[in-house]
mmCIF file of C-alpha atoms in Angstrom:
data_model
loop_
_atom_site.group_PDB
_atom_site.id
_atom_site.type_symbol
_atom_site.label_atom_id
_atom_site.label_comp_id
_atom_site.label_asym_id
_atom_site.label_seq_id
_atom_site.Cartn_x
_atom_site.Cartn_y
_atom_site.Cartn_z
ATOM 1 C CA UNK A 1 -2.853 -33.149 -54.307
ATOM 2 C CA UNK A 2 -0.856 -32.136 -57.257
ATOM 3 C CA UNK A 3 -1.996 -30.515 -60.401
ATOM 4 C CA UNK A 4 -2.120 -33.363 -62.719
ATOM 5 C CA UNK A 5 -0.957 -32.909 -66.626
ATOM 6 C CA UNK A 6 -0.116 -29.514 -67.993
ATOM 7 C CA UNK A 7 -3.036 -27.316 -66.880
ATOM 8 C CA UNK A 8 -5.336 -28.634 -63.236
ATOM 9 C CA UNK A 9 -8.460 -30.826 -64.532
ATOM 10 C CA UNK A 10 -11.805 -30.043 -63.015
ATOM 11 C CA UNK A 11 -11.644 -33.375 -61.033
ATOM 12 C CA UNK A 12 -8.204 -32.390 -59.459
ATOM 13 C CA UNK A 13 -9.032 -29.063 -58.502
ATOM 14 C CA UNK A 14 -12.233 -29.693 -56.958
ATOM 15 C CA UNK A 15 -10.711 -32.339 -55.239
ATOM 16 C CA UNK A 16 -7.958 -29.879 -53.822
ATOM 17 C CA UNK A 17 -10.400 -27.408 -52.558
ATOM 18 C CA UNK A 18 -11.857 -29.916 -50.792
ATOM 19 C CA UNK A 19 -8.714 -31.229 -48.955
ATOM 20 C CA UNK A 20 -7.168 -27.826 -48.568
ATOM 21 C CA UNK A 21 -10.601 -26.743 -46.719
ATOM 22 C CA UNK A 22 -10.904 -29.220 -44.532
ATOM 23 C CA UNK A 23 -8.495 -30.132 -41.596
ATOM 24 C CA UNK A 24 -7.902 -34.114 -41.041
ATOM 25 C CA UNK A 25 -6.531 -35.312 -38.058
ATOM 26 C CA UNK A 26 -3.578 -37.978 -39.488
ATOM 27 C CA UNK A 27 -3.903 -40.188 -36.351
ATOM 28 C CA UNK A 28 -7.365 -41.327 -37.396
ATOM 29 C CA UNK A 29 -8.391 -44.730 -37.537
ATOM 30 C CA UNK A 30 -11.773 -44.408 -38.525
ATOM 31 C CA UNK A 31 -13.765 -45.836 -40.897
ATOM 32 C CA UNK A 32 -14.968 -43.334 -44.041
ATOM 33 C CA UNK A 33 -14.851 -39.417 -44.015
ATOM 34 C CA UNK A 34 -17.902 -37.563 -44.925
ATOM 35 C CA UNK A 35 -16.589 -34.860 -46.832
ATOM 36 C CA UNK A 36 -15.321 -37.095 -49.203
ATOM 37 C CA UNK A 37 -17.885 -39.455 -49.399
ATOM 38 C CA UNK A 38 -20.176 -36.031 -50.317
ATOM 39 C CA UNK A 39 -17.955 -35.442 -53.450
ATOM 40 C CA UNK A 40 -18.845 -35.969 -56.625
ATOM 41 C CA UNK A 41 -18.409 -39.581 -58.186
ATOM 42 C CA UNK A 42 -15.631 -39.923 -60.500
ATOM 43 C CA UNK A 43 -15.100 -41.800 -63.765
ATOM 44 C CA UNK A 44 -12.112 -44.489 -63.397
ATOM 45 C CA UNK A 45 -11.576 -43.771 -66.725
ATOM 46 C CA UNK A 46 -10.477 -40.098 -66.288
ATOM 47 C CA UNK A 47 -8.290 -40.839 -63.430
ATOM 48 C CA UNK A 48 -6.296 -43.421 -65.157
ATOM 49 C CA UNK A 49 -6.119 -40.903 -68.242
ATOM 50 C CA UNK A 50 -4.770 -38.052 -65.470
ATOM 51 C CA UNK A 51 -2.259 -40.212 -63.935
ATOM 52 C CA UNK A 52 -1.363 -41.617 -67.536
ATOM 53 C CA UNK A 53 -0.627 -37.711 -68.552
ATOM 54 C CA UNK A 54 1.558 -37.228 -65.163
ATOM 55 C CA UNK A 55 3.456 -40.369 -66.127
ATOM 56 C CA UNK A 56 3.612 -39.624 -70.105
ATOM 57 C CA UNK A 57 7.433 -39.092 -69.756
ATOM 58 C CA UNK A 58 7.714 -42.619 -67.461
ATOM 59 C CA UNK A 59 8.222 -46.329 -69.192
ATOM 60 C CA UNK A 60 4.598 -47.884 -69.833
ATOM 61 C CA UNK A 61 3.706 -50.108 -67.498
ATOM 62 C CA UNK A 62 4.905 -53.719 -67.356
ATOM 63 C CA UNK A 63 2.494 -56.218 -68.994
ATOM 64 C CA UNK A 64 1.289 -59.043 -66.873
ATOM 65 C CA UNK A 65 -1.511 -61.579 -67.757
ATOM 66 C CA UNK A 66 -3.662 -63.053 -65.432
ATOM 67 C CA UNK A 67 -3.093 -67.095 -65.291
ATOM 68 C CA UNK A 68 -6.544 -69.304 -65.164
ATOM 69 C CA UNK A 69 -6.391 -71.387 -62.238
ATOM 70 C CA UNK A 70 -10.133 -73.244 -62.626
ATOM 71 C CA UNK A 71 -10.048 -76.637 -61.812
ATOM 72 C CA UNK A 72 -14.639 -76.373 -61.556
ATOM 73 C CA UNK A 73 -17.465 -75.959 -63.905
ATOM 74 C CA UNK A 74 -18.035 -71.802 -63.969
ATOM 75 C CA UNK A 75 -19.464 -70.710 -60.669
ATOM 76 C CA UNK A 76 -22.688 -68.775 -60.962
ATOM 77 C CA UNK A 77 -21.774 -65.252 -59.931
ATOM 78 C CA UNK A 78 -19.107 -62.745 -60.959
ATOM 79 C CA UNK A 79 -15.734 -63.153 -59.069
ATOM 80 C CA UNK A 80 -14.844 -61.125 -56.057
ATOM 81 C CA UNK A 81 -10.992 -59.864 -57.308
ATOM 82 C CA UNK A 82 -8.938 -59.256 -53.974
ATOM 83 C CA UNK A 83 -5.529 -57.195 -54.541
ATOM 84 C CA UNK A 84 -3.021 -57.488 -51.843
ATOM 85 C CA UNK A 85 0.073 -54.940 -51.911
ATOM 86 C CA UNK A 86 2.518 -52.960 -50.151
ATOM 87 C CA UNK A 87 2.794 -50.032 -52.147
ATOM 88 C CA UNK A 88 5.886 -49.232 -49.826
ATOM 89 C CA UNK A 89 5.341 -45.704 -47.476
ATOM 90 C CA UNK A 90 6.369 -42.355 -49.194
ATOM 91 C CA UNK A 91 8.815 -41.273 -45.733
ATOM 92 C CA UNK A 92 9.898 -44.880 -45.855
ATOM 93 C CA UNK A 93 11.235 -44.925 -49.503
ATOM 94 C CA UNK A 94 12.734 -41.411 -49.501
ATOM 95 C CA UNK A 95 14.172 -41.391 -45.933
ATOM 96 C CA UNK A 96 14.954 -44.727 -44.552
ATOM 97 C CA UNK A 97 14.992 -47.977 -46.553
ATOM 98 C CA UNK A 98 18.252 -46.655 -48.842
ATOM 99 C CA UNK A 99 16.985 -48.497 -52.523
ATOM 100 C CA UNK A 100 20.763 -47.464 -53.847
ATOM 101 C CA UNK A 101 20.131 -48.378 -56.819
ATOM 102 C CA UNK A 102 16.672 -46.169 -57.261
ATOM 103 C CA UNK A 103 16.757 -42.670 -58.156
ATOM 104 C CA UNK A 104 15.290 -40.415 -55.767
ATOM 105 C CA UNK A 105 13.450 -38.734 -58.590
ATOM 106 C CA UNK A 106 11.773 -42.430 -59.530
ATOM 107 C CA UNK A 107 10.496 -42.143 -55.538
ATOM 108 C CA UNK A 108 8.909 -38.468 -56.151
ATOM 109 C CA UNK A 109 5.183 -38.781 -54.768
ATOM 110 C CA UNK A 110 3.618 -36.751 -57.402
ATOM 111 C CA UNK A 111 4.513 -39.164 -60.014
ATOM 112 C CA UNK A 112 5.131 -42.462 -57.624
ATOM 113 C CA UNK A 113 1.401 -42.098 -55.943
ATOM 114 C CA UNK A 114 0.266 -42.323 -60.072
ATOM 115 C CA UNK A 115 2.081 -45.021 -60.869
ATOM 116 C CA UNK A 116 0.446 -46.695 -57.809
ATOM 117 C CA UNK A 117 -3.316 -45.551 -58.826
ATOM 118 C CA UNK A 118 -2.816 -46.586 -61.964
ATOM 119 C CA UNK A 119 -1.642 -49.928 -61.106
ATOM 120 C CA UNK A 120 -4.920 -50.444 -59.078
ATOM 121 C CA UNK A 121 -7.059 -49.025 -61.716
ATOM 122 C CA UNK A 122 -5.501 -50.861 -64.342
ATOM 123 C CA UNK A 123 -6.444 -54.493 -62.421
ATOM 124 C CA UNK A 124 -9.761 -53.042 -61.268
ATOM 125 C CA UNK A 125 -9.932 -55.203 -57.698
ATOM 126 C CA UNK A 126 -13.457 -55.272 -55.903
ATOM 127 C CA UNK A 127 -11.145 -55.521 -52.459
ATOM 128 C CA UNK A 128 -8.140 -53.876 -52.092
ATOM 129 C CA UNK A 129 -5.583 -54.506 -49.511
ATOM 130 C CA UNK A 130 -2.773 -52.307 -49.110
ATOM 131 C CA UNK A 131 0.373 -51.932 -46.881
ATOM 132 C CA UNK A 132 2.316 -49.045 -45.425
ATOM 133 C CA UNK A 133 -0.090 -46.549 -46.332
ATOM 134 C CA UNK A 134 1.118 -42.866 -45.316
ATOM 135 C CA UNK A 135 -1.343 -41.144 -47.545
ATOM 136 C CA UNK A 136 -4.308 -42.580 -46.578
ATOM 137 C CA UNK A 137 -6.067 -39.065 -45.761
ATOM 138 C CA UNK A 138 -4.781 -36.763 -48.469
ATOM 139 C CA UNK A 139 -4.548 -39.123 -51.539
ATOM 140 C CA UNK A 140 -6.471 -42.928 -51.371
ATOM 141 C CA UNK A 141 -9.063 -42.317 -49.329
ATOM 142 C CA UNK A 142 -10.131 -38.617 -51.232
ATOM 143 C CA UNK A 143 -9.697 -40.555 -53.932
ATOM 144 C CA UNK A 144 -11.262 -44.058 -53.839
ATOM 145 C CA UNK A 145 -14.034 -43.420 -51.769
ATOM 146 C CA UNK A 146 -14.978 -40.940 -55.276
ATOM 147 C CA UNK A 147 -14.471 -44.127 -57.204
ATOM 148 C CA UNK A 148 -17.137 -46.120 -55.151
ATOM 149 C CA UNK A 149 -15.292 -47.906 -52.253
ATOM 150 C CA UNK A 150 -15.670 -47.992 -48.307
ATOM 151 C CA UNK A 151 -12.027 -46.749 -46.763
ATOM 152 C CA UNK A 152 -10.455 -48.136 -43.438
ATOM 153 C CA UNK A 153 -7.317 -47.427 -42.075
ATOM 154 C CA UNK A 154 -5.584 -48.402 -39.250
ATOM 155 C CA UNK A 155 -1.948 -46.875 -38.774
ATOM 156 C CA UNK A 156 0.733 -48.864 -36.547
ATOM 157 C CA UNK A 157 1.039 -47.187 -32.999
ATOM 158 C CA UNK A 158 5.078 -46.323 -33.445
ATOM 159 C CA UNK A 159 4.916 -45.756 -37.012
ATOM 160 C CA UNK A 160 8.658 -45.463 -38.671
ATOM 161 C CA UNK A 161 7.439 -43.253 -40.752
ATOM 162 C CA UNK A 162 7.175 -40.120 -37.972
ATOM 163 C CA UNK A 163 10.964 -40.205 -37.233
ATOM 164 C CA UNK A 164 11.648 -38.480 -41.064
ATOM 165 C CA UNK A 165 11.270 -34.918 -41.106
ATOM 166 C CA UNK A 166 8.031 -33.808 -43.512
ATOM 167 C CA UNK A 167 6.291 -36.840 -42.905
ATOM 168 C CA UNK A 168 3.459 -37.485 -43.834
ATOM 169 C CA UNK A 169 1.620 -39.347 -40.362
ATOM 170 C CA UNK A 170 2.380 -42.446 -39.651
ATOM 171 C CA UNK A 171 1.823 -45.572 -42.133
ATOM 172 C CA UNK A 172 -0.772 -48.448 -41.558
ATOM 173 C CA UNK A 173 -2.937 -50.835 -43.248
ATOM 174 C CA UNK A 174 -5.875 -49.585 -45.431
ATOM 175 C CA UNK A 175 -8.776 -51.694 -46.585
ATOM 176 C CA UNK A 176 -11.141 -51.030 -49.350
ATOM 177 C CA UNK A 177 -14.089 -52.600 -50.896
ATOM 178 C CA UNK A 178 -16.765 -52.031 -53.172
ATOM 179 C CA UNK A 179 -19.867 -50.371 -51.394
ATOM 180 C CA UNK A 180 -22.295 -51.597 -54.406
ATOM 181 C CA UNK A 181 -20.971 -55.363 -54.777
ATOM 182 C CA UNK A 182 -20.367 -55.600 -50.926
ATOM 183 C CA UNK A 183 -22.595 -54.759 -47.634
ATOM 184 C CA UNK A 184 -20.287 -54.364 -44.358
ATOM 185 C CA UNK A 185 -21.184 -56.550 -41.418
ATOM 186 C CA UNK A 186 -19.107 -56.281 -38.984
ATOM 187 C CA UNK A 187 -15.331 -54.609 -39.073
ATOM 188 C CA UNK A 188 -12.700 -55.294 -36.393
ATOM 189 C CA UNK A 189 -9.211 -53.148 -36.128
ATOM 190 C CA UNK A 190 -6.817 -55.216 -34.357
ATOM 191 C CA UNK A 191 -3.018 -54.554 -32.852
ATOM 192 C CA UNK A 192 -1.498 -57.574 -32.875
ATOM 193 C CA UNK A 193 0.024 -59.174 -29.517
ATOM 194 C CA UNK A 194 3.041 -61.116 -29.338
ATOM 195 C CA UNK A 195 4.007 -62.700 -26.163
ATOM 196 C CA UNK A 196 0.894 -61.387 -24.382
ATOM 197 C CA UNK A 197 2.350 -57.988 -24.843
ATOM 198 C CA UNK A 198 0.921 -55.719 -27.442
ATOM 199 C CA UNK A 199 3.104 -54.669 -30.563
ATOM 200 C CA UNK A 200 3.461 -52.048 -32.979
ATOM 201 C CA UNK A 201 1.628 -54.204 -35.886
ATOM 202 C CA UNK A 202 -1.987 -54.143 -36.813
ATOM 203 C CA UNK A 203 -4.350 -55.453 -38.759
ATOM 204 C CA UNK A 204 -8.339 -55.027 -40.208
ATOM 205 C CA UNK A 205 -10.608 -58.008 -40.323
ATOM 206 C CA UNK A 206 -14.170 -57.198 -42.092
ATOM 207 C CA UNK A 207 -16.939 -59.487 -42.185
ATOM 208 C CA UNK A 208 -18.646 -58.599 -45.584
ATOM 209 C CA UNK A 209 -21.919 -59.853 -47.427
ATOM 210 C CA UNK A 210 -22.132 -59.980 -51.028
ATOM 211 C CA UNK A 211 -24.830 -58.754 -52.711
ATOM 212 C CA UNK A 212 -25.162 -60.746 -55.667
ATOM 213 C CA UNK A 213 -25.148 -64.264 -53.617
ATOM 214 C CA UNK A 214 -25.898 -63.244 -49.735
ATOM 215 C CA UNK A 215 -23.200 -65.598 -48.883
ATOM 216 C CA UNK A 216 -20.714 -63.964 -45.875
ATOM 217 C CA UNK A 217 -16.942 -63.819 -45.619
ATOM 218 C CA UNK A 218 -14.370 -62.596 -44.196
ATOM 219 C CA UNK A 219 -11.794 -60.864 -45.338
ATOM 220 C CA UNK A 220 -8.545 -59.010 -43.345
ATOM 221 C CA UNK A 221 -5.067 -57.326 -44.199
ATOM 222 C CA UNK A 222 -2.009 -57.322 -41.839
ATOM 223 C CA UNK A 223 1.688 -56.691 -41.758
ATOM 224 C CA UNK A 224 3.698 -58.390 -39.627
ATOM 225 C CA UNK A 225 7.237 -57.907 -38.399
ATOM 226 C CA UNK A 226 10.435 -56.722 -40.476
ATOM 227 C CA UNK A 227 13.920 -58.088 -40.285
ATOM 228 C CA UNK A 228 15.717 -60.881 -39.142
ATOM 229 C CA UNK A 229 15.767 -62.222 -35.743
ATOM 230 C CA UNK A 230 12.425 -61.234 -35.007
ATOM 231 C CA UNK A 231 10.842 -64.720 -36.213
ATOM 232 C CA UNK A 232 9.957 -66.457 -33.085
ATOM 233 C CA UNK A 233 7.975 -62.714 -32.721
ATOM 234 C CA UNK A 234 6.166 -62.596 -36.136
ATOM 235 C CA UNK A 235 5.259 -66.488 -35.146
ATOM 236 C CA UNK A 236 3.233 -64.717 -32.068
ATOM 237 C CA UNK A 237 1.876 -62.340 -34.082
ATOM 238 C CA UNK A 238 0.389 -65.208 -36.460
ATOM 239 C CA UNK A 239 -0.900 -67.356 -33.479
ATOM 240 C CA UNK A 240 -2.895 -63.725 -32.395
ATOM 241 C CA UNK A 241 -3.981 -62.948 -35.497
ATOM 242 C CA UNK A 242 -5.365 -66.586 -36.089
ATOM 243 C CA UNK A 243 -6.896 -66.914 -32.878
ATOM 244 C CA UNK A 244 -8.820 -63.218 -33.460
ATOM 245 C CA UNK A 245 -9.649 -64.966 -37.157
ATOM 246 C CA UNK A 246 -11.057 -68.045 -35.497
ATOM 247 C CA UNK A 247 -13.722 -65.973 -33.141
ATOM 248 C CA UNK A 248 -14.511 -63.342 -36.121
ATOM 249 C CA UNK A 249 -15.361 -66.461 -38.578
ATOM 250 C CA UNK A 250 -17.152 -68.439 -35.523
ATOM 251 C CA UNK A 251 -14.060 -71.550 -36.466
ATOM 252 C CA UNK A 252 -14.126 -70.900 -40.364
ATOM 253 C CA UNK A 253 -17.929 -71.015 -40.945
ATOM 254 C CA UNK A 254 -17.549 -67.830 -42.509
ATOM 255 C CA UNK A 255 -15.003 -68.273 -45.305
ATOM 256 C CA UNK A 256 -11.847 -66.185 -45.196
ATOM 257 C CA UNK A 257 -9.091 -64.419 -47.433
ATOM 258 C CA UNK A 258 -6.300 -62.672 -45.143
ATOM 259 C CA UNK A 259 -4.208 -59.983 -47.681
ATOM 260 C CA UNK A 260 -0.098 -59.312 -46.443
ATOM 261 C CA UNK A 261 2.914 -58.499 -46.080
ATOM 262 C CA UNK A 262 4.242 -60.946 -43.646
ATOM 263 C CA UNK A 263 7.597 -60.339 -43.867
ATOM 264 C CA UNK A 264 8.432 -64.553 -43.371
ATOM 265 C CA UNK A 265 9.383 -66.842 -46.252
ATOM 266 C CA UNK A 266 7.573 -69.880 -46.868
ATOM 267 C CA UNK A 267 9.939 -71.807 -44.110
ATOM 268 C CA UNK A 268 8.985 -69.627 -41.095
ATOM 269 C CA UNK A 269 7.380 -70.976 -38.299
ATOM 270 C CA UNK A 270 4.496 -68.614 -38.817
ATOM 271 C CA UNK A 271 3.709 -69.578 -42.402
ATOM 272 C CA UNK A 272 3.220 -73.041 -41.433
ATOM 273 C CA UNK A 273 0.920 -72.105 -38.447
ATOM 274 C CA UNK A 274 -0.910 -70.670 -41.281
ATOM 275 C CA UNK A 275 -0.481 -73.658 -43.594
ATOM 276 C CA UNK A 276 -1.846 -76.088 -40.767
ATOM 277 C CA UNK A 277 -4.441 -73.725 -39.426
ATOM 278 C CA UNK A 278 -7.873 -75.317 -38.606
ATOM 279 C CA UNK A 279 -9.129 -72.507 -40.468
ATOM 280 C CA UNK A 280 -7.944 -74.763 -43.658
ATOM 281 C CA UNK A 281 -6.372 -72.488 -45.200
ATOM 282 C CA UNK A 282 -4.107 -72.166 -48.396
ATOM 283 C CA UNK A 283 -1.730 -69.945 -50.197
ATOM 284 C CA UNK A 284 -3.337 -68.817 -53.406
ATOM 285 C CA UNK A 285 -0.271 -67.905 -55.169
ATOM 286 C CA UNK A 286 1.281 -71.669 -54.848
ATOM 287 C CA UNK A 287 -1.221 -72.666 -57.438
ATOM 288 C CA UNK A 288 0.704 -70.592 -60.303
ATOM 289 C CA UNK A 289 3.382 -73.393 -59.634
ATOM 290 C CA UNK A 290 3.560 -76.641 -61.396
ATOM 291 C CA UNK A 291 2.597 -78.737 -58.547
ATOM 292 C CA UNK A 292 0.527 -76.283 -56.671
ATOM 293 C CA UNK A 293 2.250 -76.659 -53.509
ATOM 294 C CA UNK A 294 5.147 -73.954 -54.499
ATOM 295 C CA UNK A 295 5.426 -70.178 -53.637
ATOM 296 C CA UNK A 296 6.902 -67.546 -56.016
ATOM 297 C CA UNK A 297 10.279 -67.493 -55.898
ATOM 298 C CA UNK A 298 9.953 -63.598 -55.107
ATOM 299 C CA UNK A 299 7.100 -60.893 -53.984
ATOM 300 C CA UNK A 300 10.238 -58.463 -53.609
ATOM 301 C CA UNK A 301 13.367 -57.430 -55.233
ATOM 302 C CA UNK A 302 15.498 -54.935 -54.222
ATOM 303 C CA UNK A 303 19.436 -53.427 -53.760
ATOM 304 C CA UNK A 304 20.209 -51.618 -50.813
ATOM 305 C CA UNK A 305 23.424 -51.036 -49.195
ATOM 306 C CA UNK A 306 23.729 -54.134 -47.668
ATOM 307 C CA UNK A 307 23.160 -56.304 -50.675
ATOM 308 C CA UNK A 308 20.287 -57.633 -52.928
ATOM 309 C CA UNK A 309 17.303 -58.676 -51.179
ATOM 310 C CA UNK A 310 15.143 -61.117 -52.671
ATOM 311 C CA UNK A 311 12.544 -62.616 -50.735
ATOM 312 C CA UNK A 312 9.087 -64.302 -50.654
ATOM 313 C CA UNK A 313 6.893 -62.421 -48.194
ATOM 314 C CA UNK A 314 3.917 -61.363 -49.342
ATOM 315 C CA UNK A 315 0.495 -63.931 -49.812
ATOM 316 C CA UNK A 316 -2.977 -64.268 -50.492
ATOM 317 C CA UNK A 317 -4.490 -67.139 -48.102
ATOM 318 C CA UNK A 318 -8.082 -68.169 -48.433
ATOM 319 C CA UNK A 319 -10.487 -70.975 -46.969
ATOM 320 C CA UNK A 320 -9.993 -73.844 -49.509
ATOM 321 C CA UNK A 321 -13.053 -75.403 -48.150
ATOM 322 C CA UNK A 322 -15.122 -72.507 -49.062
ATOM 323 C CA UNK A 323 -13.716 -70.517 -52.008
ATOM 324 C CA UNK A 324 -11.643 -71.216 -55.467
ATOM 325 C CA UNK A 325 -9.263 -69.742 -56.642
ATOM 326 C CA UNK A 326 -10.227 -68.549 -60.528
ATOM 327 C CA UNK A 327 -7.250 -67.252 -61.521
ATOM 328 C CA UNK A 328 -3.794 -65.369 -60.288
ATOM 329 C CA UNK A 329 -2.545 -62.005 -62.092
ATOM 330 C CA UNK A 330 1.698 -63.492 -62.768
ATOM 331 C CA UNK A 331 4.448 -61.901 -61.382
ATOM 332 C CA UNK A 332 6.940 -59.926 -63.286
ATOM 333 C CA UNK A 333 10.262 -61.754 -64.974
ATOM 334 C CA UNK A 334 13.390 -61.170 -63.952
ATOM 335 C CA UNK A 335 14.006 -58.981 -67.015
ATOM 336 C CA UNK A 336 11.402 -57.388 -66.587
ATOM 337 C CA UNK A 337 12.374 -55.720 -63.149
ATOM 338 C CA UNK A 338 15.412 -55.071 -64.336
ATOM 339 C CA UNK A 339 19.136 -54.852 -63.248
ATOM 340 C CA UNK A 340 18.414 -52.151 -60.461
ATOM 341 C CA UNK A 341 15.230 -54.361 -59.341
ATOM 342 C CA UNK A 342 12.575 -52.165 -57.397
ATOM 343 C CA UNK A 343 11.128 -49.862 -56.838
ATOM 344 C CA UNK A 344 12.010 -48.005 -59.976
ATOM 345 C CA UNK A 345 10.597 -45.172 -62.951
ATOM 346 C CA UNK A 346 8.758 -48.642 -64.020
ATOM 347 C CA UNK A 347 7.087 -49.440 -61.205
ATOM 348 C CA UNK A 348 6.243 -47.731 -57.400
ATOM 349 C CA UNK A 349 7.396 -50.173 -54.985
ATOM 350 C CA UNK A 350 9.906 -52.894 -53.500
ATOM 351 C CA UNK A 351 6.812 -55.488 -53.201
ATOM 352 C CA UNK A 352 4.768 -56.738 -56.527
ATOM 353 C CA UNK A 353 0.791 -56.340 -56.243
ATOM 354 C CA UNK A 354 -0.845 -59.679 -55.644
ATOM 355 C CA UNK A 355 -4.132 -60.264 -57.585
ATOM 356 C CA UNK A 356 -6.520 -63.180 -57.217
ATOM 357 C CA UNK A 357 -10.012 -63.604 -59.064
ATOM 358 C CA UNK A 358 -11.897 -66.146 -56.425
ATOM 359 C CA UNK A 359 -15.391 -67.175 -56.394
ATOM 360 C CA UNK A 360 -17.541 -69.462 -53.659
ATOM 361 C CA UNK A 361 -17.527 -72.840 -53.411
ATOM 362 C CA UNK A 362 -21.117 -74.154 -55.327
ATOM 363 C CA UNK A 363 -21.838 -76.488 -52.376
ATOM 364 C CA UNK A 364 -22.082 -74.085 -49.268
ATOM 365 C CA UNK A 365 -22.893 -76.289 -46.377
ATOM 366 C CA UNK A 366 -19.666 -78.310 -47.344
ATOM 367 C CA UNK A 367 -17.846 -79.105 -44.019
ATOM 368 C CA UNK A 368 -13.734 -78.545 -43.207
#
């Protein structure tokens, strides 16, 4: 962990000691580590002040306003705010996806890894689901877990990430959630199969109670297959990961929100397995269009050697029988992200965070 700002705060020193003292094994896929769950509480406010003093010679941040999606009379309990977002792996961005168009000194961690903490402090989720984590152990968990949130992480079996020299471990999903809104119930890591046949791509399904209602739900984070070619595989990957879905939520009587990066646009075969799903589920982000039925026209922008990539992949889907949708945090303009597109000194990765505010249905017993 770097030294923060012109002299070390107290916060980022103790914090150092602790990770420089204790030896973590980067293959874990555990739930939370006790040495950092011993540490000292810290004050969101004086993080986002030390990242804000790393990043004093960066562009501000981009403004975006959250849109109000309510459609109901105001629910009767605070909303459960879910961010989804691959924050794009450190070895990944400086040693393998080429963003030609990126300066490497826009992809140095010490400054990137604050632009990313200060994205999620700045939108405050009570979930947080994040992609292509490679500093789970020495960075978000340390950190979060200080700020008042259970940690999971599950890294992919063949991770990418271990074939660039000074990696950090492999990458892998990460969930997070709120220990004093949210009681854990039940918490499942799964690799995802495809053709019977077990694949490099994972996922984390918890079963959570919240406090303030006692109502249960669901909620998981996957990343499916890259590239294209591979969508008949990324189809099978869907089918496993709704089938696992199905037994965790006993056939959607548990609601559900699944967080990702699936790597399919809105006419893959796998999206609409998700669309027609008897879990009943729906994209959240479609309702920021005019007829509701639209996704973004992007999630990520980018230039790499090959050409300008710019692609809906990312999504929020949740059980419309069960939950609403409050409201959706808008994606940034064109202008923006700029000529060079991401990631860039602006902002810390190739995907834009996804942030929904969603609360429960009033009538619980409603059927599918």
């Amino acid at each position: 962990v770097c030294s923060m700002g012109n002299s070390t705060s107290r916060l980022y020193s103790a914090l150092t000691k602790t990770l420089s003292s204790s030896a973590v094994p980067q293959h874990q896929d555990c739930l939370e580590q006790p040495h950092s769950a011993q540490l000292d509480p810290i004050d969101p406010k004086d993080l986002l002040e030390e990242c804000q003093v790393v990043l004093r010679k960066r562009p501000p941040r981009f403004q975006r306003d959250f849109v109000d999606l309510k459609k109901s009379a105001a629910s009767d309990h605070r909303p459960i705010r879910v961010m989804q977002w691959n924050i794009l792996a450190q070895a990944l961005g400086e040693g393998k996806d080429n963003f030609v168009q990126c300066p490497m000194e826009a992809l140095k961690w010490e400054e990137r890894k604050c632009l990313i903490l200060e994205e999620i402090l700045a939108y405050k989720p009570d979930i947080l689901c994040l992609q292509e984590v490679d500093h789970y152990f020495d960075t978000f968990e340390p950190l979060l877990s200080r700020l008042g949130y259970q940690c999971t992480f599950f890294p992919k079996p063949w991770s990418p990430c271990l074939d660039v020299e000074q990696n950090n471990g492999p990458d892998g999903c990460a969930m997070f959630f709120l220990k004093d809104r949210f009681e854990l119930i039940n918490s499942a890591n799964i690799r995802l199969t495809a053709m019977k046949l077990k694949t490099n791509q994972v996922a984390i399904a918890q079963t959570l109670k919240c406090n303030e209602t006692g109502r249960l739900f669901c909620i998981a984070v996957t990343h499916l297959k890259a590239r294209t070619g591979w969508e008949r595989f990324r189809s099978a990957q869907g089918c496993d990961l709704l089938q696992n879905l199905k037994n965790i939520t006993q056939g959607a009587k548990i609601p559900l929100i699944i967080c990702g990066d699936f790597n399919a646009e809105p006419t893959e075969e796998v999206y609409r397995e998700f669309s027609n799903s008897s879990l009943n589920l729906n994209s959240a982000y479609k309702l920021l269009s005019p007829d509701g039925q639209s996704e973004p026209p992007y999630t990520t922008w980018k230039i790499r050697p090959s050409g300008e990539c710019r692609h809906t992949l990312d999504y929020i889907w949740y059980s419309q029988h069960a939950l609403n949708v409050n409201s959706a945090l808008g994606l940034l303009t064109e202008e923006q992200i700029g000529p060079n597109r991401l990631p860039s000194f602006n902002y810390p990765s190739d995907h834009l965070s996804l942030v929904c505010d969603f609360s429960f249905n009033q009538d619980p017993d409603r059927l599918l």
